[in-house]
Amino acid sequence: MRRQPLDSRVLRSAGYDPATAQLEIEFHSGDVYRYYAVPPSVFRELSEAASPGAFFNRRISGRYPTRQQYDG
């Protein structure tokens, strides 16, 4: 999934697949998580947020099924 950079101290980038409603977030730690059943409006708002990290904590974290992505 193609991700775009975010201006955040916590989140490095985010990408969204509207066909599957999957949001992928890369953290500055290098961890990548995929969130399922995420409405497109949530990705749009994350991309436009003045503080993507605060938006993530308020509107995404703990609200959607999640799986950590692994290389390999």
PDB file of N, CA and C in Angstrom:
ATOM      1  N   MET A   1       0.853  -1.171   0.000  1.00  0.00           N
ATOM      2  CA  MET A   1       0.000   0.000   0.000  1.00  0.00           C
ATOM      3  C   MET A   1       0.902   1.238   0.000  1.00  0.00           C
ATOM      4  N   ARG A   2       0.591   2.154  -0.849  1.00  0.00           N
ATOM      5  CA  ARG A   2       1.364   3.389  -0.937  1.00  0.00           C
ATOM      6  C   ARG A   2       0.979   4.322   0.214  1.00  0.00           C
ATOM      7  N   ARG A   3       1.991   4.820   0.925  1.00  0.00           N
ATOM      8  CA  ARG A   3       1.746   5.722   2.052  1.00  0.00           C
ATOM      9  C   ARG A   3       2.292   7.107   1.738  1.00  0.00           C
ATOM     10  N   GLN A   4       1.663   8.107   2.356  1.00  0.00           N
ATOM     11  CA  GLN A   4       2.131   9.489   2.216  1.00  0.00           C
ATOM     12  C   GLN A   4       2.721   9.938   3.547  1.00  0.00           C
ATOM     13  N   PRO A   5       3.751  10.781   3.508  1.00  0.00           N
ATOM     14  CA  PRO A   5       4.362  11.245   4.755  1.00  0.00           C
ATOM     15  C   PRO A   5       3.397  12.095   5.571  1.00  0.00           C
ATOM     16  N   LEU A   6       3.541  12.024   6.890  1.00  0.00           N
ATOM     17  CA  LEU A   6       2.749  12.852   7.803  1.00  0.00           C
ATOM     18  C   LEU A   6       3.693  13.751   8.597  1.00  0.00           C
ATOM     19  N   ASP A   7       3.239  14.939   8.915  1.00  0.00           N
ATOM     20  CA  ASP A   7       4.014  15.877   9.725  1.00  0.00           C
ATOM     21  C   ASP A   7       3.687  15.601  11.192  1.00  0.00           C
ATOM     22  N   SER A   8       4.409  14.656  11.780  1.00  0.00           N
ATOM     23  CA  SER A   8       4.115  14.197  13.132  1.00  0.00           C
ATOM     24  C   SER A   8       5.380  13.668  13.783  1.00  0.00           C
ATOM     25  N   ARG A   9       5.488  13.823  15.079  1.00  0.00           N
ATOM     26  CA  ARG A   9       6.627  13.264  15.812  1.00  0.00           C
ATOM     27  C   ARG A   9       6.442  11.770  16.068  1.00  0.00           C
ATOM     28  N   VAL A  10       5.222  11.268  15.946  1.00  0.00           N
ATOM     29  CA  VAL A  10       4.921   9.866  16.239  1.00  0.00           C
ATOM     30  C   VAL A  10       4.672   9.058  14.971  1.00  0.00           C
ATOM     31  N   LEU A  11       3.914   9.620  14.041  1.00  0.00           N
ATOM     32  CA  LEU A  11       3.522   8.917  12.820  1.00  0.00           C
ATOM     33  C   LEU A  11       4.398   9.359  11.654  1.00  0.00           C
ATOM     34  N   ARG A  12       4.988   8.408  10.954  1.00  0.00           N
ATOM     35  CA  ARG A  12       5.836   8.738   9.802  1.00  0.00           C
ATOM     36  C   ARG A  12       5.008   8.880   8.520  1.00  0.00           C
ATOM     37  N   SER A  13       4.071   7.921   8.298  1.00  0.00           N
ATOM     38  CA  SER A  13       3.303   7.943   7.057  1.00  0.00           C
ATOM     39  C   SER A  13       2.001   7.169   7.225  1.00  0.00           C
ATOM     40  N   ALA A  14       1.097   7.397   6.275  1.00  0.00           N
ATOM     41  CA  ALA A  14      -0.183   6.679   6.282  1.00  0.00           C
ATOM     42  C   ALA A  14      -0.649   6.474   4.849  1.00  0.00           C
ATOM     43  N   GLY A  15      -1.313   5.349   4.617  1.00  0.00           N
ATOM     44  CA  GLY A  15      -1.895   5.051   3.318  1.00  0.00           C
ATOM     45  C   GLY A  15      -3.268   4.455   3.509  1.00  0.00           C
ATOM     46  N   TYR A  16      -4.071   4.517   2.453  1.00  0.00           N
ATOM     47  CA  TYR A  16      -5.443   4.033   2.553  1.00  0.00           C
ATOM     48  C   TYR A  16      -5.833   3.334   1.267  1.00  0.00           C
ATOM     49  N   ASP A  17      -6.518   2.204   1.407  1.00  0.00           N
ATOM     50  CA  ASP A  17      -7.058   1.471   0.263  1.00  0.00           C
ATOM     51  C   ASP A  17      -8.580   1.538   0.342  1.00  0.00           C
ATOM     52  N   PRO A  18      -9.217   2.381  -0.481  1.00  0.00           N
ATOM     53  CA  PRO A  18     -10.669   2.516  -0.406  1.00  0.00           C
ATOM     54  C   PRO A  18     -11.428   1.253  -0.806  1.00  0.00           C
ATOM     55  N   ALA A  19     -10.818   0.397  -1.619  1.00  0.00           N
ATOM     56  CA  ALA A  19     -11.489  -0.831  -2.046  1.00  0.00           C
ATOM     57  C   ALA A  19     -11.688  -1.802  -0.884  1.00  0.00           C
ATOM     58  N   THR A  20     -10.764  -1.771   0.087  1.00  0.00           N
ATOM     59  CA  THR A  20     -10.836  -2.692   1.220  1.00  0.00           C
ATOM     60  C   THR A  20     -11.069  -1.974   2.552  1.00  0.00           C
ATOM     61  N   ALA A  21     -11.115  -0.647   2.521  1.00  0.00           N
ATOM     62  CA  ALA A  21     -11.286   0.181   3.727  1.00  0.00           C
ATOM     63  C   ALA A  21     -10.192  -0.097   4.758  1.00  0.00           C
ATOM     64  N   GLN A  22      -8.955  -0.270   4.256  1.00  0.00           N
ATOM     65  CA  GLN A  22      -7.822  -0.523   5.128  1.00  0.00           C
ATOM     66  C   GLN A  22      -6.929   0.709   5.202  1.00  0.00           C
ATOM     67  N   LEU A  23      -6.564   1.061   6.416  1.00  0.00           N
ATOM     68  CA  LEU A  23      -5.659   2.170   6.693  1.00  0.00           C
ATOM     69  C   LEU A  23      -4.352   1.584   7.205  1.00  0.00           C
ATOM     70  N   GLU A  24      -3.251   1.990   6.611  1.00  0.00           N
ATOM     71  CA  GLU A  24      -1.944   1.515   7.046  1.00  0.00           C
ATOM     72  C   GLU A  24      -1.162   2.695   7.604  1.00  0.00           C
ATOM     73  N   ILE A  25      -0.623   2.535   8.802  1.00  0.00           N
ATOM     74  CA  ILE A  25       0.124   3.608   9.456  1.00  0.00           C
ATOM     75  C   ILE A  25       1.506   3.099   9.824  1.00  0.00           C
ATOM     76  N   GLU A  26       2.514   3.900   9.451  1.00  0.00           N
ATOM     77  CA  GLU A  26       3.893   3.632   9.831  1.00  0.00           C
ATOM     78  C   GLU A  26       4.282   4.631  10.912  1.00  0.00           C
ATOM     79  N   PHE A  27       4.824   4.112  11.988  1.00  0.00           N
ATOM     80  CA  PHE A  27       5.280   4.949  13.095  1.00  0.00           C
ATOM     81  C   PHE A  27       6.769   5.241  12.926  1.00  0.00           C
ATOM     82  N   HIS A  28       7.251   6.293  13.558  1.00  0.00           N
ATOM     83  CA  HIS A  28       8.677   6.611  13.478  1.00  0.00           C
ATOM     84  C   HIS A  28       9.537   5.500  14.076  1.00  0.00           C
ATOM     85  N   SER A  29       8.965   4.674  14.923  1.00  0.00           N
ATOM     86  CA  SER A  29       9.692   3.525  15.490  1.00  0.00           C
ATOM     87  C   SER A  29       9.998   2.474  14.432  1.00  0.00           C
ATOM     88  N   GLY A  30       9.307   2.564  13.273  1.00  0.00           N
ATOM     89  CA  GLY A  30       9.452   1.568  12.215  1.00  0.00           C
ATOM     90  C   GLY A  30       8.318   0.564  12.185  1.00  0.00           C
ATOM     91  N   ASP A  31       7.519   0.512  13.242  1.00  0.00           N
ATOM     92  CA  ASP A  31       6.370  -0.389  13.265  1.00  0.00           C
ATOM     93  C   ASP A  31       5.315   0.065  12.260  1.00  0.00           C
ATOM     94  N   VAL A  32       4.671  -0.899  11.616  1.00  0.00           N
ATOM     95  CA  VAL A  32       3.597  -0.628  10.662  1.00  0.00           C
ATOM     96  C   VAL A  32       2.375  -1.412  11.093  1.00  0.00           C
ATOM     97  N   TYR A  33       1.250  -0.731  11.190  1.00  0.00           N
ATOM     98  CA  TYR A  33      -0.003  -1.364  11.571  1.00  0.00           C
ATOM     99  C   TYR A  33      -1.047  -1.107  10.496  1.00  0.00           C
ATOM    100  N   ARG A  34      -1.903  -2.108  10.298  1.00  0.00           N
ATOM    101  CA  ARG A  34      -3.018  -1.981   9.373  1.00  0.00           C
ATOM    102  C   ARG A  34      -4.313  -2.003  10.182  1.00  0.00           C
ATOM    103  N   TYR A  35      -5.182  -1.052   9.876  1.00  0.00           N
ATOM    104  CA  TYR A  35      -6.475  -0.895  10.561  1.00  0.00           C
ATOM    105  C   TYR A  35      -7.569  -1.205   9.540  1.00  0.00           C
ATOM    106  N   TYR A  36      -8.566  -1.992   9.968  1.00  0.00           N
ATOM    107  CA  TYR A  36      -9.594  -2.502   9.061  1.00  0.00           C
ATOM    108  C   TYR A  36     -10.928  -1.818   9.299  1.00  0.00           C
ATOM    109  N   ALA A  37     -11.745  -1.750   8.238  1.00  0.00           N
ATOM    110  CA  ALA A  37     -13.093  -1.168   8.280  1.00  0.00           C
ATOM    111  C   ALA A  37     -13.058   0.303   8.665  1.00  0.00           C
ATOM    112  N   VAL A  38     -12.069   1.017   8.128  1.00  0.00           N
ATOM    113  CA  VAL A  38     -11.900   2.445   8.409  1.00  0.00           C
ATOM    114  C   VAL A  38     -12.575   3.247   7.298  1.00  0.00           C
ATOM    115  N   PRO A  39     -13.488   4.145   7.647  1.00  0.00           N
ATOM    116  CA  PRO A  39     -14.140   4.972   6.616  1.00  0.00           C
ATOM    117  C   PRO A  39     -13.129   5.896   5.926  1.00  0.00           C
ATOM    118  N   PRO A  40     -13.337   6.194   4.654  1.00  0.00           N
ATOM    119  CA  PRO A  40     -12.412   7.088   3.942  1.00  0.00           C
ATOM    120  C   PRO A  40     -12.299   8.462   4.593  1.00  0.00           C
ATOM    121  N   SER A  41     -13.353   8.917   5.227  1.00  0.00           N
ATOM    122  CA  SER A  41     -13.309  10.229   5.877  1.00  0.00           C
ATOM    123  C   SER A  41     -12.270  10.277   6.998  1.00  0.00           C
ATOM    124  N   VAL A  42     -12.043   9.157   7.658  1.00  0.00           N
ATOM    125  CA  VAL A  42     -11.052   9.116   8.743  1.00  0.00           C
ATOM    126  C   VAL A  42      -9.651   9.306   8.169  1.00  0.00           C
ATOM    127  N   PHE A  43      -9.343   8.661   7.050  1.00  0.00           N
ATOM    128  CA  PHE A  43      -8.040   8.863   6.415  1.00  0.00           C
ATOM    129  C   PHE A  43      -7.879  10.304   5.957  1.00  0.00           C
ATOM    130  N   ARG A  44      -8.900  10.838   5.356  1.00  0.00           N
ATOM    131  CA  ARG A  44      -8.845  12.231   4.883  1.00  0.00           C
ATOM    132  C   ARG A  44      -8.590  13.183   6.052  1.00  0.00           C
ATOM    133  N   GLU A  45      -9.319  12.988   7.144  1.00  0.00           N
ATOM    134  CA  GLU A  45      -9.151  13.851   8.311  1.00  0.00           C
ATOM    135  C   GLU A  45      -7.769  13.670   8.941  1.00  0.00           C
ATOM    136  N   LEU A  46      -7.258  12.444   8.978  1.00  0.00           N
ATOM    137  CA  LEU A  46      -5.910  12.203   9.481  1.00  0.00           C
ATOM    138  C   LEU A  46      -4.893  12.959   8.636  1.00  0.00           C
ATOM    139  N   SER A  47      -5.033  12.878   7.323  1.00  0.00           N
ATOM    140  CA  SER A  47      -4.104  13.531   6.401  1.00  0.00           C
ATOM    141  C   SER A  47      -4.112  15.046   6.542  1.00  0.00           C
ATOM    142  N   GLU A  48      -5.254  15.601   6.917  1.00  0.00           N
ATOM    143  CA  GLU A  48      -5.415  17.060   7.013  1.00  0.00           C
ATOM    144  C   GLU A  48      -5.271  17.588   8.436  1.00  0.00           C
ATOM    145  N   ALA A  49      -5.101  16.710   9.410  1.00  0.00           N
ATOM    146  CA  ALA A  49      -5.062  17.127  10.818  1.00  0.00           C
ATOM    147  C   ALA A  49      -3.833  17.982  11.117  1.00  0.00           C
ATOM    148  N   ALA A  50      -4.026  19.018  11.941  1.00  0.00           N
ATOM    149  CA  ALA A  50      -2.908  19.849  12.382  1.00  0.00           C
ATOM    150  C   ALA A  50      -1.936  19.009  13.214  1.00  0.00           C
ATOM    151  N   SER A  51      -2.469  18.040  13.952  1.00  0.00           N
ATOM    152  CA  SER A  51      -1.651  17.115  14.746  1.00  0.00           C
ATOM    153  C   SER A  51      -2.109  15.688  14.441  1.00  0.00           C
ATOM    154  N   PRO A  52      -1.475  15.040  13.453  1.00  0.00           N
ATOM    155  CA  PRO A  52      -1.877  13.671  13.122  1.00  0.00           C
ATOM    156  C   PRO A  52      -1.771  12.712  14.307  1.00  0.00           C
ATOM    157  N   GLY A  53      -0.776  12.884  15.164  1.00  0.00           N
ATOM    158  CA  GLY A  53      -0.627  12.014  16.326  1.00  0.00           C
ATOM    159  C   GLY A  53      -1.801  12.122  17.281  1.00  0.00           C
ATOM    160  N   ALA A  54      -2.227  13.353  17.554  1.00  0.00           N
ATOM    161  CA  ALA A  54      -3.383  13.565  18.435  1.00  0.00           C
ATOM    162  C   ALA A  54      -4.652  13.018  17.784  1.00  0.00           C
ATOM    163  N   PHE A  55      -4.798  13.213  16.475  1.00  0.00           N
ATOM    164  CA  PHE A  55      -5.968  12.688  15.766  1.00  0.00           C
ATOM    165  C   PHE A  55      -5.979  11.166  15.850  1.00  0.00           C
ATOM    166  N   PHE A  56      -4.817  10.540  15.640  1.00  0.00           N
ATOM    167  CA  PHE A  56      -4.714   9.089  15.735  1.00  0.00           C
ATOM    168  C   PHE A  56      -5.174   8.608  17.109  1.00  0.00           C
ATOM    169  N   ASN A  57      -4.677   9.238  18.159  1.00  0.00           N
ATOM    170  CA  ASN A  57      -5.043   8.823  19.513  1.00  0.00           C
ATOM    171  C   ASN A  57      -6.530   9.007  19.794  1.00  0.00           C
ATOM    172  N   ARG A  58      -7.101  10.051  19.264  1.00  0.00           N
ATOM    173  CA  ARG A  58      -8.499  10.387  19.532  1.00  0.00           C
ATOM    174  C   ARG A  58      -9.475   9.584  18.668  1.00  0.00           C
ATOM    175  N   ARG A  59      -9.130   9.343  17.392  1.00  0.00           N
ATOM    176  CA  ARG A  59     -10.117   8.811  16.453  1.00  0.00           C
ATOM    177  C   ARG A  59      -9.811   7.438  15.854  1.00  0.00           C
ATOM    178  N   ILE A  60      -8.578   6.933  16.044  1.00  0.00           N
ATOM    179  CA  ILE A  60      -8.217   5.670  15.395  1.00  0.00           C
ATOM    180  C   ILE A  60      -7.801   4.605  16.410  1.00  0.00           C
ATOM    181  N   SER A  61      -6.880   4.928  17.283  1.00  0.00           N
ATOM    182  CA  SER A  61      -6.326   3.957  18.227  1.00  0.00           C
ATOM    183  C   SER A  61      -7.425   3.312  19.069  1.00  0.00           C
ATOM    184  N   GLY A  62      -7.471   1.978  19.037  1.00  0.00           N
ATOM    185  CA  GLY A  62      -8.438   1.233  19.824  1.00  0.00           C
ATOM    186  C   GLY A  62      -9.850   1.203  19.277  1.00  0.00           C
ATOM    187  N   ARG A  63     -10.079   1.791  18.102  1.00  0.00           N
ATOM    188  CA  ARG A  63     -11.432   1.861  17.541  1.00  0.00           C
ATOM    189  C   ARG A  63     -11.679   0.910  16.371  1.00  0.00           C
ATOM    190  N   TYR A  64     -10.619   0.379  15.786  1.00  0.00           N
ATOM    191  CA  TYR A  64     -10.757  -0.471  14.601  1.00  0.00           C
ATOM    192  C   TYR A  64      -9.941  -1.750  14.795  1.00  0.00           C
ATOM    193  N   PRO A  65     -10.384  -2.860  14.175  1.00  0.00           N
ATOM    194  CA  PRO A  65      -9.553  -4.077  14.210  1.00  0.00           C
ATOM    195  C   PRO A  65      -8.183  -3.748  13.626  1.00  0.00           C
ATOM    196  N   THR A  66      -7.141  -4.286  14.231  1.00  0.00           N
ATOM    197  CA  THR A  66      -5.769  -3.917  13.896  1.00  0.00           C
ATOM    198  C   THR A  66      -4.893  -5.150  13.800  1.00  0.00           C
ATOM    199  N   ARG A  67      -3.920  -5.058  12.906  1.00  0.00           N
ATOM    200  CA  ARG A  67      -2.890  -6.109  12.808  1.00  0.00           C
ATOM    201  C   ARG A  67      -1.560  -5.452  12.487  1.00  0.00           C
ATOM    202  N   GLN A  68      -0.523  -5.866  13.223  1.00  0.00           N
ATOM    203  CA  GLN A  68       0.816  -5.367  12.935  1.00  0.00           C
ATOM    204  C   GLN A  68       1.324  -6.061  11.678  1.00  0.00           C
ATOM    205  N   GLN A  69       1.945  -5.275  10.797  1.00  0.00           N
ATOM    206  CA  GLN A  69       2.504  -5.802   9.561  1.00  0.00           C
ATOM    207  C   GLN A  69       3.972  -6.142   9.796  1.00  0.00           C
ATOM    208  N   TYR A  70       4.422  -7.274   9.258  1.00  0.00           N
ATOM    209  CA  TYR A  70       5.806  -7.705   9.417  1.00  0.00           C
ATOM    210  C   TYR A  70       6.455  -7.850   8.060  1.00  0.00           C
ATOM    211  N   ASP A  71       7.730  -7.558   8.013  1.00  0.00           N
ATOM    212  CA  ASP A  71       8.507  -7.769   6.782  1.00  0.00           C
ATOM    213  C   ASP A  71       8.800  -9.263   6.642  1.00  0.00           C
ATOM    214  N   GLY A  72       8.940  -9.672   5.416  1.00  0.00           N
ATOM    215  CA  GLY A  72       9.377 -11.049   5.223  1.00  0.00           C
ATOM    216  C   GLY A  72       8.457 -11.909   4.508  1.00  0.00           C
TER     217      GLY A  72
END
